[in-house]
């Protein structure tokens, strides 16, 4: 389920599928729960180990990454 805060975590280089529907049981990543809806996961490629803030509210203008939109919900 969506939340009013980002998922802040350190990620390794690789390809990640961010959940855009909010129904994944593996937040912030897609687990296929969107099947049968118009939602699709957003693919992000991370090229170096770093800390990222994945959007938790699903309202960010930066799509998969937090831009603070949760503060106005």
mmCIF file with all atom_site columns, C-alpha atoms in Angstrom:
data_model
loop_
_atom_site.group_PDB
_atom_site.id
_atom_site.type_symbol
_atom_site.label_atom_id
_atom_site.label_alt_id
_atom_site.label_comp_id
_atom_site.label_asym_id
_atom_site.label_entity_id
_atom_site.label_seq_id
_atom_site.pdbx_PDB_ins_code
_atom_site.Cartn_x
_atom_site.Cartn_y
_atom_site.Cartn_z
_atom_site.occupancy
_atom_site.B_iso_or_equiv
_atom_site.pdbx_formal_charge
_atom_site.auth_seq_id
_atom_site.auth_comp_id
_atom_site.auth_asym_id
_atom_site.auth_atom_id
_atom_site.pdbx_PDB_model_num
ATOM 1  C CA . UNK A 1 1  ? 0.000  0.000  0.000   1.00 0.00 ? 1  UNK A CA 1
ATOM 2  C CA . UNK A 1 2  ? 1.140  3.559  -0.592  1.00 0.00 ? 2  UNK A CA 1
ATOM 3  C CA . UNK A 1 3  ? 2.606  5.418  2.367   1.00 0.00 ? 3  UNK A CA 1
ATOM 4  C CA . UNK A 1 4  ? 3.196  9.061  3.243   1.00 0.00 ? 4  UNK A CA 1
ATOM 5  C CA . UNK A 1 5  ? 6.975  8.739  3.274   1.00 0.00 ? 5  UNK A CA 1
ATOM 6  C CA . UNK A 1 6  ? 9.678  7.524  0.912   1.00 0.00 ? 6  UNK A CA 1
ATOM 7  C CA . UNK A 1 7  ? 11.429 4.162  1.029   1.00 0.00 ? 7  UNK A CA 1
ATOM 8  C CA . UNK A 1 8  ? 15.006 5.249  1.710   1.00 0.00 ? 8  UNK A CA 1
ATOM 9  C CA . UNK A 1 9  ? 17.527 2.488  1.073   1.00 0.00 ? 9  UNK A CA 1
ATOM 10 C CA . UNK A 1 10 ? 20.973 1.743  -0.268  1.00 0.00 ? 10 UNK A CA 1
ATOM 11 C CA . UNK A 1 11 ? 20.825 -0.065 -3.601  1.00 0.00 ? 11 UNK A CA 1
ATOM 12 C CA . UNK A 1 12 ? 23.449 -1.850 -5.641  1.00 0.00 ? 12 UNK A CA 1
ATOM 13 C CA . UNK A 1 13 ? 23.928 -1.301 -9.395  1.00 0.00 ? 13 UNK A CA 1
ATOM 14 C CA . UNK A 1 14 ? 21.180 -3.006 -11.343 1.00 0.00 ? 14 UNK A CA 1
ATOM 15 C CA . UNK A 1 15 ? 17.732 -2.686 -12.832 1.00 0.00 ? 15 UNK A CA 1
ATOM 16 C CA . UNK A 1 16 ? 14.776 -2.145 -10.512 1.00 0.00 ? 16 UNK A CA 1
ATOM 17 C CA . UNK A 1 17 ? 11.051 -2.179 -11.219 1.00 0.00 ? 17 UNK A CA 1
ATOM 18 C CA . UNK A 1 18 ? 9.293  0.372  -9.007  1.00 0.00 ? 18 UNK A CA 1
ATOM 19 C CA . UNK A 1 19 ? 5.650  -0.342 -8.165  1.00 0.00 ? 19 UNK A CA 1
ATOM 20 C CA . UNK A 1 20 ? 3.388  2.392  -9.549  1.00 0.00 ? 20 UNK A CA 1
ATOM 21 C CA . UNK A 1 21 ? 0.058  0.898  -8.430  1.00 0.00 ? 21 UNK A CA 1
ATOM 22 C CA . UNK A 1 22 ? 0.724  0.695  -4.699  1.00 0.00 ? 22 UNK A CA 1
ATOM 23 C CA . UNK A 1 23 ? -0.604 -2.870 -4.398  1.00 0.00 ? 23 UNK A CA 1
ATOM 24 C CA . UNK A 1 24 ? 2.705  -4.776 -4.402  1.00 0.00 ? 24 UNK A CA 1
ATOM 25 C CA . UNK A 1 25 ? 3.454  -6.739 -1.251  1.00 0.00 ? 25 UNK A CA 1
ATOM 26 C CA . UNK A 1 26 ? 7.151  -6.100 -1.981  1.00 0.00 ? 26 UNK A CA 1
ATOM 27 C CA . UNK A 1 27 ? 7.135  -2.270 -1.802  1.00 0.00 ? 27 UNK A CA 1
ATOM 28 C CA . UNK A 1 28 ? 8.686  -0.254 -3.300  1.00 0.00 ? 28 UNK A CA 1
ATOM 29 C CA . UNK A 1 29 ? 9.247  -2.897 -5.969  1.00 0.00 ? 29 UNK A CA 1
ATOM 30 C CA . UNK A 1 30 ? 6.744  -4.446 -8.349  1.00 0.00 ? 30 UNK A CA 1
ATOM 31 C CA . UNK A 1 31 ? 5.511  -7.979 -7.682  1.00 0.00 ? 31 UNK A CA 1
ATOM 32 C CA . UNK A 1 32 ? 2.958  -8.084 -10.525 1.00 0.00 ? 32 UNK A CA 1
ATOM 33 C CA . UNK A 1 33 ? -0.041 -7.062 -8.398  1.00 0.00 ? 33 UNK A CA 1
ATOM 34 C CA . UNK A 1 34 ? -0.986 -4.515 -11.090 1.00 0.00 ? 34 UNK A CA 1
ATOM 35 C CA . UNK A 1 35 ? -2.007 -7.237 -13.572 1.00 0.00 ? 35 UNK A CA 1
ATOM 36 C CA . UNK A 1 36 ? -5.451 -6.521 -14.967 1.00 0.00 ? 36 UNK A CA 1
ATOM 37 C CA . UNK A 1 37 ? -5.129 -2.756 -14.363 1.00 0.00 ? 37 UNK A CA 1
ATOM 38 C CA . UNK A 1 38 ? -3.767 0.126  -16.405 1.00 0.00 ? 38 UNK A CA 1
ATOM 39 C CA . UNK A 1 39 ? -0.733 0.424  -14.101 1.00 0.00 ? 39 UNK A CA 1
ATOM 40 C CA . UNK A 1 40 ? 2.731  -0.664 -15.206 1.00 0.00 ? 40 UNK A CA 1
ATOM 41 C CA . UNK A 1 41 ? 5.972  -0.797 -13.222 1.00 0.00 ? 41 UNK A CA 1
ATOM 42 C CA . UNK A 1 42 ? 8.589  1.875  -13.841 1.00 0.00 ? 42 UNK A CA 1
ATOM 43 C CA . UNK A 1 43 ? 12.028 0.507  -14.706 1.00 0.00 ? 43 UNK A CA 1
ATOM 44 C CA . UNK A 1 44 ? 14.992 2.365  -13.227 1.00 0.00 ? 44 UNK A CA 1
ATOM 45 C CA . UNK A 1 45 ? 18.643 1.527  -13.817 1.00 0.00 ? 45 UNK A CA 1
ATOM 46 C CA . UNK A 1 46 ? 21.058 2.301  -11.016 1.00 0.00 ? 46 UNK A CA 1
ATOM 47 C CA . UNK A 1 47 ? 24.692 2.504  -12.152 1.00 0.00 ? 47 UNK A CA 1
ATOM 48 C CA . UNK A 1 48 ? 26.472 2.774  -8.796  1.00 0.00 ? 48 UNK A CA 1
ATOM 49 C CA . UNK A 1 49 ? 25.862 1.808  -5.192  1.00 0.00 ? 49 UNK A CA 1
ATOM 50 C CA . UNK A 1 50 ? 23.977 4.685  -3.594  1.00 0.00 ? 50 UNK A CA 1
ATOM 51 C CA . UNK A 1 51 ? 21.180 5.648  -1.243  1.00 0.00 ? 51 UNK A CA 1
ATOM 52 C CA . UNK A 1 52 ? 17.908 6.418  -3.004  1.00 0.00 ? 52 UNK A CA 1
ATOM 53 C CA . UNK A 1 53 ? 14.505 7.588  -1.823  1.00 0.00 ? 53 UNK A CA 1
ATOM 54 C CA . UNK A 1 54 ? 11.883 5.615  -3.732  1.00 0.00 ? 54 UNK A CA 1
ATOM 55 C CA . UNK A 1 55 ? 8.499  7.342  -3.802  1.00 0.00 ? 55 UNK A CA 1
ATOM 56 C CA . UNK A 1 56 ? 6.114  5.738  -1.321  1.00 0.00 ? 56 UNK A CA 1
ATOM 57 C CA . UNK A 1 57 ? 3.008  7.854  -1.950  1.00 0.00 ? 57 UNK A CA 1
ATOM 58 C CA . UNK A 1 58 ? 2.910  7.205  -5.733  1.00 0.00 ? 58 UNK A CA 1
ATOM 59 C CA . UNK A 1 59 ? 2.313  10.931 -6.405  1.00 0.00 ? 59 UNK A CA 1
ATOM 60 C CA . UNK A 1 60 ? 5.862  12.155 -7.101  1.00 0.00 ? 60 UNK A CA 1
ATOM 61 C CA . UNK A 1 61 ? 6.606  14.346 -10.093 1.00 0.00 ? 61 UNK A CA 1
ATOM 62 C CA . UNK A 1 62 ? 9.910  12.455 -10.296 1.00 0.00 ? 62 UNK A CA 1
ATOM 63 C CA . UNK A 1 63 ? 7.923  9.212  -10.818 1.00 0.00 ? 63 UNK A CA 1
ATOM 64 C CA . UNK A 1 64 ? 9.898  6.481  -9.001  1.00 0.00 ? 64 UNK A CA 1
ATOM 65 C CA . UNK A 1 65 ? 11.869 8.849  -6.773  1.00 0.00 ? 65 UNK A CA 1
ATOM 66 C CA . UNK A 1 66 ? 10.558 10.996 -3.932  1.00 0.00 ? 66 UNK A CA 1
ATOM 67 C CA . UNK A 1 67 ? 10.120 14.717 -4.561  1.00 0.00 ? 67 UNK A CA 1
ATOM 68 C CA . UNK A 1 68 ? 8.329  15.504 -1.285  1.00 0.00 ? 68 UNK A CA 1
ATOM 69 C CA . UNK A 1 69 ? 4.800  15.266 -2.724  1.00 0.00 ? 69 UNK A CA 1
ATOM 70 C CA . UNK A 1 70 ? 3.754  13.152 0.273   1.00 0.00 ? 70 UNK A CA 1
ATOM 71 C CA . UNK A 1 71 ? 3.980  16.259 2.461   1.00 0.00 ? 71 UNK A CA 1
ATOM 72 C CA . UNK A 1 72 ? 0.859  17.713 0.791   1.00 0.00 ? 72 UNK A CA 1
ATOM 73 C CA . UNK A 1 73 ? -1.335 14.598 1.078   1.00 0.00 ? 73 UNK A CA 1
#
